[in-house]
Coordinates of C-alpha atoms in Angstrom, one line a residue:
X1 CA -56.8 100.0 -51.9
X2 CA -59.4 98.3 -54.4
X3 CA -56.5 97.7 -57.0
X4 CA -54.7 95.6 -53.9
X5 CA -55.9 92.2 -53.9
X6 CA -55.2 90.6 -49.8
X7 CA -57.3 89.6 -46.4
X8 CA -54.5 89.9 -44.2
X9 CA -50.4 91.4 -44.5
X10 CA -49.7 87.4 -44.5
X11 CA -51.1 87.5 -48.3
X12 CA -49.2 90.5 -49.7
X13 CA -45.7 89.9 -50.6
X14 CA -42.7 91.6 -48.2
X15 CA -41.1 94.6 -50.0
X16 CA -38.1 96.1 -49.0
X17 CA -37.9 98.4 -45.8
X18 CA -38.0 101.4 -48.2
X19 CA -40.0 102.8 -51.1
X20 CA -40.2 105.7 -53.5
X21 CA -37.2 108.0 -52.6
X22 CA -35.1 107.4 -56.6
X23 CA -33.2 110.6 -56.3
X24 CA -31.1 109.9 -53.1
X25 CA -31.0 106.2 -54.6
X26 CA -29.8 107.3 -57.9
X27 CA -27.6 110.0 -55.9
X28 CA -26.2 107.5 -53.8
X29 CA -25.1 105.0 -57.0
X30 CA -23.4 107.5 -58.6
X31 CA -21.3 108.1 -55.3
X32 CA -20.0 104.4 -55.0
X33 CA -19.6 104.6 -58.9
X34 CA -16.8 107.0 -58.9
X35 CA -13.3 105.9 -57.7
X36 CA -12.5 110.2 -57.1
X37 CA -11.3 112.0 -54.2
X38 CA -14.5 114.3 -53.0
X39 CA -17.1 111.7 -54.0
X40 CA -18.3 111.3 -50.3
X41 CA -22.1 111.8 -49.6
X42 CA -23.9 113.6 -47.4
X43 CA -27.5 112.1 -47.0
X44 CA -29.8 114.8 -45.9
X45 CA -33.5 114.8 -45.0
X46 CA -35.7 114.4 -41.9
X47 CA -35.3 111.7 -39.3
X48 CA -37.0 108.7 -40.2
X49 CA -37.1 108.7 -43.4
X50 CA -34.9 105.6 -43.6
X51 CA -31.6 107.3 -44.6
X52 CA -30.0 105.0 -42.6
X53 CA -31.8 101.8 -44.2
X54 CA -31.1 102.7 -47.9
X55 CA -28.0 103.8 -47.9
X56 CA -26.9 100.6 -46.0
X57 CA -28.8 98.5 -48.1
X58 CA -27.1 100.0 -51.2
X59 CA -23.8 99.9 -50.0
X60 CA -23.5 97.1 -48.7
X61 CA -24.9 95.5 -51.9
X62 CA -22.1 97.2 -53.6
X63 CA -19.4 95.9 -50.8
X64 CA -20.4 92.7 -51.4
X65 CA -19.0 92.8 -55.0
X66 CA -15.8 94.5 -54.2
X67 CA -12.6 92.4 -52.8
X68 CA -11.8 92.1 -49.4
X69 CA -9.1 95.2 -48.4
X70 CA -5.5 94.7 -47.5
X71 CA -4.2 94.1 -44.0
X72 CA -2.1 96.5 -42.0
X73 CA 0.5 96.0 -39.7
X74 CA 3.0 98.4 -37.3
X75 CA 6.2 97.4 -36.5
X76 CA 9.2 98.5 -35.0
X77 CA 11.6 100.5 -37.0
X78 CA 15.1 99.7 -35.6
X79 CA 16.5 102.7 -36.7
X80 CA 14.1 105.2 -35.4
X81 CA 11.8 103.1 -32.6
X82 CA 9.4 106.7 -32.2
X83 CA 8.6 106.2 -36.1
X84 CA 7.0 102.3 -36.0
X85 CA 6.5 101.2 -39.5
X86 CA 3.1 100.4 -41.6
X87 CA 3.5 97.2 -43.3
X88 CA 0.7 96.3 -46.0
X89 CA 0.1 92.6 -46.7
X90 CA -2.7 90.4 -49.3
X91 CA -5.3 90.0 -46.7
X92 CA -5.1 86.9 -43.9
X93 CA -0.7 87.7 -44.1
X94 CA -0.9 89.9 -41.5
X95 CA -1.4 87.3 -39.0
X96 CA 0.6 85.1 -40.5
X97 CA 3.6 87.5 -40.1
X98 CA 2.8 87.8 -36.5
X99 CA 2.7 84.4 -35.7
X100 CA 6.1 84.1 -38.1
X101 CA 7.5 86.5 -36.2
X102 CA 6.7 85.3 -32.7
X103 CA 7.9 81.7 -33.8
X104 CA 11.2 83.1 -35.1
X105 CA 12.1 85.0 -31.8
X106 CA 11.7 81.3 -30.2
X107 CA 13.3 79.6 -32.4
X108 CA 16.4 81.9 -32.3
X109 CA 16.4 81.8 -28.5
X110 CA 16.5 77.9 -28.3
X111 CA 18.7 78.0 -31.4
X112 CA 21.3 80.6 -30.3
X113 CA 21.4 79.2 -27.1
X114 CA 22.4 76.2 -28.3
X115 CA 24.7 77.5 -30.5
X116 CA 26.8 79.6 -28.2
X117 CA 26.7 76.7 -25.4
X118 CA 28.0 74.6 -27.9
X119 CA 31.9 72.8 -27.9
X120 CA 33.1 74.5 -30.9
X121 CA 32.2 77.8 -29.7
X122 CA 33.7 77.8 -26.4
X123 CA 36.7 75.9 -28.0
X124 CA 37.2 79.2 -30.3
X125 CA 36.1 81.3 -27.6
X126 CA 39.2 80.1 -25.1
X127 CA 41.6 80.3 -28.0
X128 CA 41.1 83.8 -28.4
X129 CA 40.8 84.7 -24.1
X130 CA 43.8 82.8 -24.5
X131 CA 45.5 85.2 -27.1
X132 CA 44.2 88.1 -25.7
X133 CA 45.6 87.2 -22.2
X134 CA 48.8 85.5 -23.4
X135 CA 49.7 89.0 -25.7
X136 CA 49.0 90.9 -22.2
X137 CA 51.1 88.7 -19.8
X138 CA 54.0 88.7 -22.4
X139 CA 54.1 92.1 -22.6
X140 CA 54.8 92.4 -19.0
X141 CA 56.6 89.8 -18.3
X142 CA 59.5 91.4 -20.7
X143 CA 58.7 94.3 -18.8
X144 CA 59.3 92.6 -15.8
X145 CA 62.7 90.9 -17.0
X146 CA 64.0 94.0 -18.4
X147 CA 63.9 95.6 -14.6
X148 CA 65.3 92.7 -13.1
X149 CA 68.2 93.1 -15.4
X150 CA 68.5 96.7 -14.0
X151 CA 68.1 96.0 -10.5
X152 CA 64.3 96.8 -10.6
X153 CA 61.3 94.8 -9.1
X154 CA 57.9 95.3 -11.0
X155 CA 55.5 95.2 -8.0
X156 CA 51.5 94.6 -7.9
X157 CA 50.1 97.1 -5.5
X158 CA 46.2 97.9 -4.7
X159 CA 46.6 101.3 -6.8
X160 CA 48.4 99.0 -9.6
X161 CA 51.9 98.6 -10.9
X162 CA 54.7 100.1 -9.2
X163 CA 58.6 99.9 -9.5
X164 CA 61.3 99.2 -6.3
X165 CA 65.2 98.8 -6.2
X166 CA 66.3 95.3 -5.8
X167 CA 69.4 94.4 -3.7
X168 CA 70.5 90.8 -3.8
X169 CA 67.0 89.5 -4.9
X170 CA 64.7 91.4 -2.0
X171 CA 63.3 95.0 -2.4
X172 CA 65.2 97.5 -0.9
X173 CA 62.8 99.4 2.0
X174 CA 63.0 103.1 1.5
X175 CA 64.8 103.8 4.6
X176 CA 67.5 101.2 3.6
X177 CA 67.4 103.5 -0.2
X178 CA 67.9 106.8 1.3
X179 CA 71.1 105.1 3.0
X180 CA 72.4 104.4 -1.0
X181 CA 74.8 106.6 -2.4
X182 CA 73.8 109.8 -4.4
X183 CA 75.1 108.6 -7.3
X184 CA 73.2 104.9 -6.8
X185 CA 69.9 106.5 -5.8
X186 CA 70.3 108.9 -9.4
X187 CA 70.9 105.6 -11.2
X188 CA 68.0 103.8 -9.5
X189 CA 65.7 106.7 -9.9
X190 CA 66.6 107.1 -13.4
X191 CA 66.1 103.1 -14.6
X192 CA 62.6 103.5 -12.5
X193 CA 61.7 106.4 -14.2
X194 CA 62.8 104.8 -17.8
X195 CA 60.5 101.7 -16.3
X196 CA 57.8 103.5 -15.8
X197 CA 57.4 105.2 -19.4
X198 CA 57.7 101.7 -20.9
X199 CA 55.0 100.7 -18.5
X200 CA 52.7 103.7 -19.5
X201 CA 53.4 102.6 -23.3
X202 CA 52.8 99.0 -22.4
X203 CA 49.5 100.1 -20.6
X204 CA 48.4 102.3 -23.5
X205 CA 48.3 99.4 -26.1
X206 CA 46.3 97.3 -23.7
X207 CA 42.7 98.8 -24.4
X208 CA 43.9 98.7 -28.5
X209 CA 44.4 95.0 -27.1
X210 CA 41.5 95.1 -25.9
X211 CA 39.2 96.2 -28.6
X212 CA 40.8 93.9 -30.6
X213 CA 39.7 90.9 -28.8
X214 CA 36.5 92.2 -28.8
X215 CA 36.2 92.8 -32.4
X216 CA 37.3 89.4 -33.0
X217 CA 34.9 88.4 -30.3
X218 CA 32.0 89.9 -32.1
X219 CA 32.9 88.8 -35.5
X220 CA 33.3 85.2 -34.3
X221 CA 29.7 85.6 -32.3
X222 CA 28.6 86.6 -35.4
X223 CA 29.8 83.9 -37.9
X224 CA 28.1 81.4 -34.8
X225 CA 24.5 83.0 -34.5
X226 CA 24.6 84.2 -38.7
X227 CA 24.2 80.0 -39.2
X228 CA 21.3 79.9 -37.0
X229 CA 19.7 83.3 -38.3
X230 CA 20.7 82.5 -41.9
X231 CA 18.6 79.5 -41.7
X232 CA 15.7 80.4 -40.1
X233 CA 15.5 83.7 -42.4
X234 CA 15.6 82.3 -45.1
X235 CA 12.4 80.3 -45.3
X236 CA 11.0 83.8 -44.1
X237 CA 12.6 85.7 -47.3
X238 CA 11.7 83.1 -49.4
X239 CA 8.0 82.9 -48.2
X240 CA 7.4 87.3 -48.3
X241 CA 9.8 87.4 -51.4
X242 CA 7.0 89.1 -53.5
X243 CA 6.9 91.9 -50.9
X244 CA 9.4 94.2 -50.7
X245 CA 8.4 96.1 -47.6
X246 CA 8.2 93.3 -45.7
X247 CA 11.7 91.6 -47.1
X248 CA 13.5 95.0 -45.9
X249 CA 12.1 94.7 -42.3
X250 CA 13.6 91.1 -42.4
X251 CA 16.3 92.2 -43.1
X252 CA 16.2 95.1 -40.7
X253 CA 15.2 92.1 -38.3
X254 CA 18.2 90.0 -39.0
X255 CA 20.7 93.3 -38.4
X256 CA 19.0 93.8 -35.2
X257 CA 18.6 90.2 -33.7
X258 CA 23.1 90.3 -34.5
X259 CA 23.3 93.6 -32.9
X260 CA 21.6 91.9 -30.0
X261 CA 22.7 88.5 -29.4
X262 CA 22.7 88.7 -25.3
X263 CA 19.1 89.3 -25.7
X264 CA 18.6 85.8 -27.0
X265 CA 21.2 84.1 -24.8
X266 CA 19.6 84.8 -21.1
X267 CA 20.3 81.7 -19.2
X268 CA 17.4 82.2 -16.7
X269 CA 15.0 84.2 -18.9
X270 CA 12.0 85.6 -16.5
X271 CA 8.6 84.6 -16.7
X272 CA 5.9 86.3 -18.4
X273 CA 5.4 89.4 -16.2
X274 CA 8.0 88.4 -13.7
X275 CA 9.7 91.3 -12.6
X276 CA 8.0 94.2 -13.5
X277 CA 5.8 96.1 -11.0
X278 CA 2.5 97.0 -12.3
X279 CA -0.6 99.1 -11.7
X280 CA -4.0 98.8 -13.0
X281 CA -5.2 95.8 -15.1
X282 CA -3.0 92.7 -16.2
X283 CA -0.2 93.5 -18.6
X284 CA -1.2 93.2 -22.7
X285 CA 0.4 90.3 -24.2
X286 CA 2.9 92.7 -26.1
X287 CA 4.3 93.6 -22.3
X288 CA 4.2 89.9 -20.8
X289 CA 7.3 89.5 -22.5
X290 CA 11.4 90.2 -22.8
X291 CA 12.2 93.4 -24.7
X292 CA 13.3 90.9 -27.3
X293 CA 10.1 89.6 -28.1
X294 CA 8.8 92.7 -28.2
X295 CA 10.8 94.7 -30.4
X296 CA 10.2 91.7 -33.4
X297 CA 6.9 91.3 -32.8
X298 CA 4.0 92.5 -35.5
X299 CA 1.1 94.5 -34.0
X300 CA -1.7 93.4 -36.5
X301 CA -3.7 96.8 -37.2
X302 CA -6.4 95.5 -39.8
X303 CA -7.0 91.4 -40.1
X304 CA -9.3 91.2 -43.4
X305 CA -8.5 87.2 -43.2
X306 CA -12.2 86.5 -42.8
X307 CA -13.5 89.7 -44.5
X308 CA -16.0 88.6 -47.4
X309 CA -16.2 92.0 -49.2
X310 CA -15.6 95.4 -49.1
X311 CA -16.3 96.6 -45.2
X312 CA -19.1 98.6 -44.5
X313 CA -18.5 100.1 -40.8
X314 CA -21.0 102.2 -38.9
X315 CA -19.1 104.6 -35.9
X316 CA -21.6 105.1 -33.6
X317 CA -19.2 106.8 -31.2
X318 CA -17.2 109.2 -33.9
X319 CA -14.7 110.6 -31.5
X320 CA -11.3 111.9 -32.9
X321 CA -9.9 109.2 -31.4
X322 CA -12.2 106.5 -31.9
X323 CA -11.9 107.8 -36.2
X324 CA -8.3 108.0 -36.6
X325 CA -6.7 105.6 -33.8
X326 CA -4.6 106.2 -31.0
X327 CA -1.2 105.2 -28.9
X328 CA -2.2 103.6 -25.5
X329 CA 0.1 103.8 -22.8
X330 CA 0.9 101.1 -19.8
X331 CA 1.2 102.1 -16.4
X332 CA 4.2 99.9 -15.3
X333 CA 6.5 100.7 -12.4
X334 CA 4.6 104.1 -11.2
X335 CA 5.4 105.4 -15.3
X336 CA 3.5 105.4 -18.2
X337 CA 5.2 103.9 -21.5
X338 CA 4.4 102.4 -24.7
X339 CA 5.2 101.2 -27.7
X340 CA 4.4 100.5 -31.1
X341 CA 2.3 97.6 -30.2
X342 CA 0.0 99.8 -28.2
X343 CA -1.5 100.9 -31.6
X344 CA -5.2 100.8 -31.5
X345 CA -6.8 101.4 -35.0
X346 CA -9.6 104.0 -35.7
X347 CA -12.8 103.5 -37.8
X348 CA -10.8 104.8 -40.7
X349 CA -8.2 102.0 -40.6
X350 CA -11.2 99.5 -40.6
X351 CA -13.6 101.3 -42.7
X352 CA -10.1 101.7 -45.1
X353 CA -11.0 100.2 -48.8
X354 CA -14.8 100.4 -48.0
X355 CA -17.4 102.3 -46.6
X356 CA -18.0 104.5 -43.3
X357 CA -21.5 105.9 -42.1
X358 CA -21.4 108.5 -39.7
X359 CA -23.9 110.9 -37.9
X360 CA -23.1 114.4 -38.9
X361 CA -24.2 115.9 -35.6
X362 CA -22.3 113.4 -33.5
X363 CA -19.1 114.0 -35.6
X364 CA -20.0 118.1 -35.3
X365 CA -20.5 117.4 -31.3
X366 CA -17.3 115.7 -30.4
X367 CA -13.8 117.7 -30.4
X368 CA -11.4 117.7 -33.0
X369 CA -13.2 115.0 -34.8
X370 CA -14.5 117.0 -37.9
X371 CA -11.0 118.2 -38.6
X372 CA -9.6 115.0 -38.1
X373 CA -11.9 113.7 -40.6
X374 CA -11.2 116.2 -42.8
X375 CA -7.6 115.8 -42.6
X376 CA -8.0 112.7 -43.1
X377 CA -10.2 112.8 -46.1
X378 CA -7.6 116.0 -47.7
X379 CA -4.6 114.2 -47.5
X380 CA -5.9 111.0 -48.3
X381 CA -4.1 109.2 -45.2
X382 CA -4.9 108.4 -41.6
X383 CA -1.9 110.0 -39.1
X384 CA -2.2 108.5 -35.6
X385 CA -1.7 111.7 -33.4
X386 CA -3.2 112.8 -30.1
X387 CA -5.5 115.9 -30.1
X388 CA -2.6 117.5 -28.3
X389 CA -0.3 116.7 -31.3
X390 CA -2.8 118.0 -34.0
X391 CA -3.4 121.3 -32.5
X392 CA 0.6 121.5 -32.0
X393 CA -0.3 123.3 -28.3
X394 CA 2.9 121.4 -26.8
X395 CA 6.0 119.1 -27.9
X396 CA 6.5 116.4 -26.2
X397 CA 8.4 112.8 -27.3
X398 CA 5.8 110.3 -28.2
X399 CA 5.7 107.6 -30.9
X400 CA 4.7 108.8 -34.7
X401 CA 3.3 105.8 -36.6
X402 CA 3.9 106.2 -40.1
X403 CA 0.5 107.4 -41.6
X404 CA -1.7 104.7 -43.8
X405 CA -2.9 105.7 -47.1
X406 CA -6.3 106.3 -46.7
X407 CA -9.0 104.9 -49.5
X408 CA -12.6 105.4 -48.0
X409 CA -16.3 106.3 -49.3
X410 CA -17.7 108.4 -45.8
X411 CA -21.5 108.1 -45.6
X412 CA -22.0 111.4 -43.8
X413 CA -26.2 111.5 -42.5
X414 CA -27.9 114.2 -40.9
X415 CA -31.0 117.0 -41.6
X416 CA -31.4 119.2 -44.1
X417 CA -30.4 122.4 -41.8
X418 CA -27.1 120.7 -40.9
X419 CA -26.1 120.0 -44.5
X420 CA -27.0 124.0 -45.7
X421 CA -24.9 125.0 -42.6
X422 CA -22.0 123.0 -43.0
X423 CA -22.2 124.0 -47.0
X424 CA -22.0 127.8 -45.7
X425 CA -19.7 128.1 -43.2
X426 CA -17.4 125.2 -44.5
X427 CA -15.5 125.7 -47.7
X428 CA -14.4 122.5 -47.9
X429 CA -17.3 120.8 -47.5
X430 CA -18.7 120.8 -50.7
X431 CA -15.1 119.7 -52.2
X432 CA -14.9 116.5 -49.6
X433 CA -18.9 115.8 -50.2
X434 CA -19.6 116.9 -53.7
X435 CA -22.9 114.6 -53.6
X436 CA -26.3 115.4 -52.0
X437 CA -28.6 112.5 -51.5
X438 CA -31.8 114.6 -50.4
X439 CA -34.2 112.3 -49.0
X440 CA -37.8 112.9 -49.3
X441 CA -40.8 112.9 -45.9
X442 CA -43.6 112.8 -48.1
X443 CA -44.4 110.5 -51.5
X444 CA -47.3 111.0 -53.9
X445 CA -49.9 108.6 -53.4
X446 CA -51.0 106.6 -56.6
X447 CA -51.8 102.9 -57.1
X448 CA -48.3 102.0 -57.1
X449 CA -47.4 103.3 -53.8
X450 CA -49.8 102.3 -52.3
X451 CA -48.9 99.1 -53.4
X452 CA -45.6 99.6 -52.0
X453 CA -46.8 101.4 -49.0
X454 CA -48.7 97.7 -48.2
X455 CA -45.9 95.4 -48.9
X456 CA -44.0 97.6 -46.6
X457 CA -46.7 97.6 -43.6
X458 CA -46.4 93.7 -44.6
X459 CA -42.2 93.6 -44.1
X460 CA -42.6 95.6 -41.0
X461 CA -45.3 93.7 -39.4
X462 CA -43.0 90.6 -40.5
X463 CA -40.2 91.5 -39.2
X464 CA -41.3 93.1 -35.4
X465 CA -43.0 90.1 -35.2
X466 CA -46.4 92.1 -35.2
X467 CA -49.7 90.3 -35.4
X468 CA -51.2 90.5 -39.0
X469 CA -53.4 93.8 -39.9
X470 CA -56.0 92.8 -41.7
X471 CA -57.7 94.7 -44.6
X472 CA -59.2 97.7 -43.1
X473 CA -56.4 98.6 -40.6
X474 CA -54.0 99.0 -43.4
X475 CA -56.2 101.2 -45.1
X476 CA -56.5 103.3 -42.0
X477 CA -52.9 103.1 -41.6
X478 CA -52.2 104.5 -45.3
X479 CA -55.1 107.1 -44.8
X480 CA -52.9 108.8 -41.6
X481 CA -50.2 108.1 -43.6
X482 CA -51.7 110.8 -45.8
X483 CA -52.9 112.6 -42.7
X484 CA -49.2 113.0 -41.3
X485 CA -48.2 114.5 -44.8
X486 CA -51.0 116.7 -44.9
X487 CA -51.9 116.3 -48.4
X488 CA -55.0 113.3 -49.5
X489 CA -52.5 112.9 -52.9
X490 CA -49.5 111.9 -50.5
X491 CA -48.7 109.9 -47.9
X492 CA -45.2 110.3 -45.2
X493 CA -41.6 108.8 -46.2
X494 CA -41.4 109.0 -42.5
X495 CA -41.5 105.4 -41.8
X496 CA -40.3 105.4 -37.9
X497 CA -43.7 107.1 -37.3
X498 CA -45.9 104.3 -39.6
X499 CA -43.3 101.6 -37.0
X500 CA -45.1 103.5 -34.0
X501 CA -48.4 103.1 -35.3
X502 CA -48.2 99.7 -35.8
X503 CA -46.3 98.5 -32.6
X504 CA -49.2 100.5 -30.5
X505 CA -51.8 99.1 -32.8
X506 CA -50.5 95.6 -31.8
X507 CA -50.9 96.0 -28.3
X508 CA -54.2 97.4 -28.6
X509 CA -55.2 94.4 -30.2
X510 CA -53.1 92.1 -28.0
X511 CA -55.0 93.5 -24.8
X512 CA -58.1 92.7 -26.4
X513 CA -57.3 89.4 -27.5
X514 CA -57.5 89.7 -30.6
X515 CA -55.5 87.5 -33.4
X516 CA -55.6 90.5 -36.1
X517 CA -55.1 93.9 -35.6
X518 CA -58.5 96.1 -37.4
X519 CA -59.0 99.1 -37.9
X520 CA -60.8 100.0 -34.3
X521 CA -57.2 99.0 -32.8
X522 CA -55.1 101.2 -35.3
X523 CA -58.0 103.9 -34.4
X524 CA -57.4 103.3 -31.1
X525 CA -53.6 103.5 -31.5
X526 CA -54.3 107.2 -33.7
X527 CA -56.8 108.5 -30.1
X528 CA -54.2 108.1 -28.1
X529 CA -51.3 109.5 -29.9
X530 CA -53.1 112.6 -30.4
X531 CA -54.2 112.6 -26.0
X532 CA -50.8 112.1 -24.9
X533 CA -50.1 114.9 -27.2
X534 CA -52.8 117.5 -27.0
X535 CA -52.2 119.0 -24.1
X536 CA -51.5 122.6 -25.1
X537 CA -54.3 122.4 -27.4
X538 CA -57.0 121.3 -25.0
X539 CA -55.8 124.0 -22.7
X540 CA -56.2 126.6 -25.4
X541 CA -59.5 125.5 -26.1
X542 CA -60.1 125.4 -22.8
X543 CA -59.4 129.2 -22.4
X544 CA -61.6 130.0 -25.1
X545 CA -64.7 128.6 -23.6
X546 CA -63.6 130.5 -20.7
X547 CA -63.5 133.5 -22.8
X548 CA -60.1 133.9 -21.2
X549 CA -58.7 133.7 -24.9
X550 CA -60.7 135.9 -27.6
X551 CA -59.9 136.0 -30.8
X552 CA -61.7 138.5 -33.1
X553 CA -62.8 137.3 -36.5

């Protein structure tokens, strides 16, 4: 340490939380460099080596450079509601849709409303009830006078119409008709029967009436509410008019909100959550709502708004569904549904246009996740399915969001065993993580190391808000440094066990009272490592001196 010039750590410079290791750094830089499918990495090497601290460091230098991804929205697909629809926007126009959306529905309600409650429309409305009523009254009213003329009355009964001989203006009873002649009763039954096949003709055209009306009804509700949708879609067009996808689902949105108007016209529209029993937890927003609001509304997968860079996500938790997403469902009236705003986005839809870290062990240990990733990572997309769905073990009727094109760099980290394992029993391993970054537990010890190996002890120190080592202990720190690699030319890469040292050191030197921590407290710290862990060692010695043990030399 004679070519390193300090009293305390408070005189040396902080390094970084890493030194030495330049083949998983250089390994590691060519990854993020190449824009290919299969340049994933897999950083290998023993635990504490800080994998985890350079790889972040480096990628999230890199992140920092790149531009913020692209949000990512579902929404309903009015054609086929099980397939909801990806929508990509410039980042922060996802939630501007939303809120465009959720405005719009308002808007239409108050403006429809007014619309269809206005003195025009019912004016028009009338003329054509009116027409329609008018055409059907006439019709039997000739009817009516024909039978007359023939000495017919055209009666209303409970099952309908119904036809009875007239004599001098008042029906004829049925006793009082079987008293008739033959030959009057013949005539009778002949102009009733005639009667009644004009009746059946008249009645026939009635539902052709009928559809009439309502086709002219429909057109004319449509030429009302196409004013108030026209309007209010247009500054939408005209605001997403450099986005295709999104100007088709407006315009999927303006065929829908025609197709149904009496959703937008209730008179006494319930309050959010009136009227639908519930179990479990209050009801999302999506479900505090008419089905009107919710089939226009935009579930907001990825929000990149306030992103600053390229993300960088770490999964602690890689579970299939916690990587790849998953449907929720709402307990509501003793059933479960859902729908497409019951989305929940996976790592893989966050980490998307970025970075994702994963433990290799964890992602091994959990079900289905390694083949989701893989999937994932083959095909270059993220498909929202259950477990159930991916294994095809049963076929049930569930929602299929369209799959999101998938543009990730995956971080895999774990041991050196792990990675040869994977690489044998795997064949597609080494085509999804064609680079190794193979960290190193042991660096040679020269003058620029240990250097390094100070600085470090400084950061450390610095940032666990240690008290200062002075001169001595951080020799006697970098001497079991080279004790732990078992080599007096190197010293240990495994910096969680130099954290140990120190943190123990401290304490030692805290009980005393101490304000620096020496070399007796980092002595100390070494003593007691090796008690708490020489157990099976003492015994054995122990045995010996008992002769209990011999060994024959």
């Amino acid at each position: 340490m004679d070519h390193v010039d300090f009293t305390t750590t408070d005189d040396l410079e902080d390094a970084l939380e890493f030194i030495g290791q330049e083949r998983p750094i250089a390994a590691i830089e060519l990854a993020v460099g190449i824009e290919r499918q299969g340049y994933n990495i897999f950083a290998l090497g023993p635990s504490g080596t800080g994998k985890h601290t350079v790889v972040r460091h480096f990628v999230e230098r890199r992140a920092a450079a790149e531009s913020p991804p692209d949000d990512w929205c579902y929404v309903n697909d009015f054609d086929k509601a099980s397939v909801p629809r990806a929508l990509r926007l410039p980042r922060g126009l996802g939630r501007e849709l939303k809120a465009d959306m959720k405005r719009l529905v308002e808007e239409l309600r108050s403006g429809l409303s007014s619309a269809f409650e206005s003195e025009e429309y019912t004016t028009r409305r009338r003329v054509l009830e009116e027409e329609f009523q008018e055409r059907q009254q006439e019709s039997l009213s000739e009817l009516q006078e024909r039978a007359k003329e023939r000495g017919v009355a055209m009666l209303t009964t409970p099952t309908g119409l119904a036809f009875a001989p007239l004599k001098e203006g008042e029906v004829v009873s049925p006793e009082e008709f079987q008293k008739l002649p033959d030959d009057e009763q013949k005539r009778i039954k002949a102009e009733v029967e005639s009667l009644q096949e004009q009746l059946r003709k008249v009645l026939l055209q009635m539902p052709r009436w009928k559809r009439e009306y309502n086709s002219r009804l429909r057109e004319l509700n449509r030429d009302v509410s196409a004013l108030v949708v026209n309007d209010l879609m247009d500054d939408l067009l005209a605001k997403y008019k450099e986005l295709p996808d999104v100007v088709d689902y407006l315009a999927a949105v303006q065929r829908s909100v025609a197709d149904h108007l009496d959703d937008f016209l209730e008179v006494d529209a319930q309050k959010p959550g009136e009227g639908a029993a519930t179990t479990g937890p209050p009801l999302p927003e999506a479900f505090q709502h008419s089905p009107a609001l919710r089939r226009y509304q935009v579930n907001v997968l990825v929000d990149s708004g306030d992103a600053g860079g390229a993300p960088v996500i770490h999964e602690s938790n890689p579970s299939y569904l916690n990587l790849v997403g998953r449907v929720e469902q709402m307990s509501m009236m003793g059933a479960l549904i859902t729908d497409f705003m019951l989305i929940k986005p996976g790592v893989l839809h966050r980490a998307n246009g970025g970075y994702l870290i994963l433990d290799a062990l964890k992602v091994l240990s959990s079900p289905y996740a390694w083949e989701g990733l893989k999937r994932a990572l083959q095909f270059r997309q993220v498909r929202i399915e259950s477990p159930v769905q991916m294994m095809s073990l049963t076929s049930t009727v569930s929602l299929e969001p369209e799959p999101i094109p998938l543009d990730v760099k995956v971080i895999l980290m774990g041991d050196r065993r792990l990675y040869y394992m994977l690489a044998e029993a795997d064949p597609d391993f080494n085509e999804l993580f064609k680079i190794a970054a193979d960290f190193d537990d042991e660096l040679v010890r020269d003058d620029e190391t240990t250097r390094q190996y100070a600085r470090l002890i400084a950061a450390i120190v610095g940032r666990e808000g240690l008290l200062p080592l002075d001169r001595s202990a951080v020799c006697r720190v970098v001497e079991h440094g080279a004790r732990l690699a078992g080599d007096s030319e190197r010293v240990t890469a495994r910096m969680r066990s130099v954290v140990d040292l120190l943190e123990e050191s401290d304490h030692w030197a805290r009980k005393e009272g101490a304000q620096l921590v020496g070399a007796e407290h980092v002595q100390r710290a070494i003593d007691a490592q090796i008690y708490r862990s020489d157990r099976v060692r003492s015994r054995l010695q122990e045995e010996m001196l008992r002769e209990t043990v011999l060994i024959d030399t």
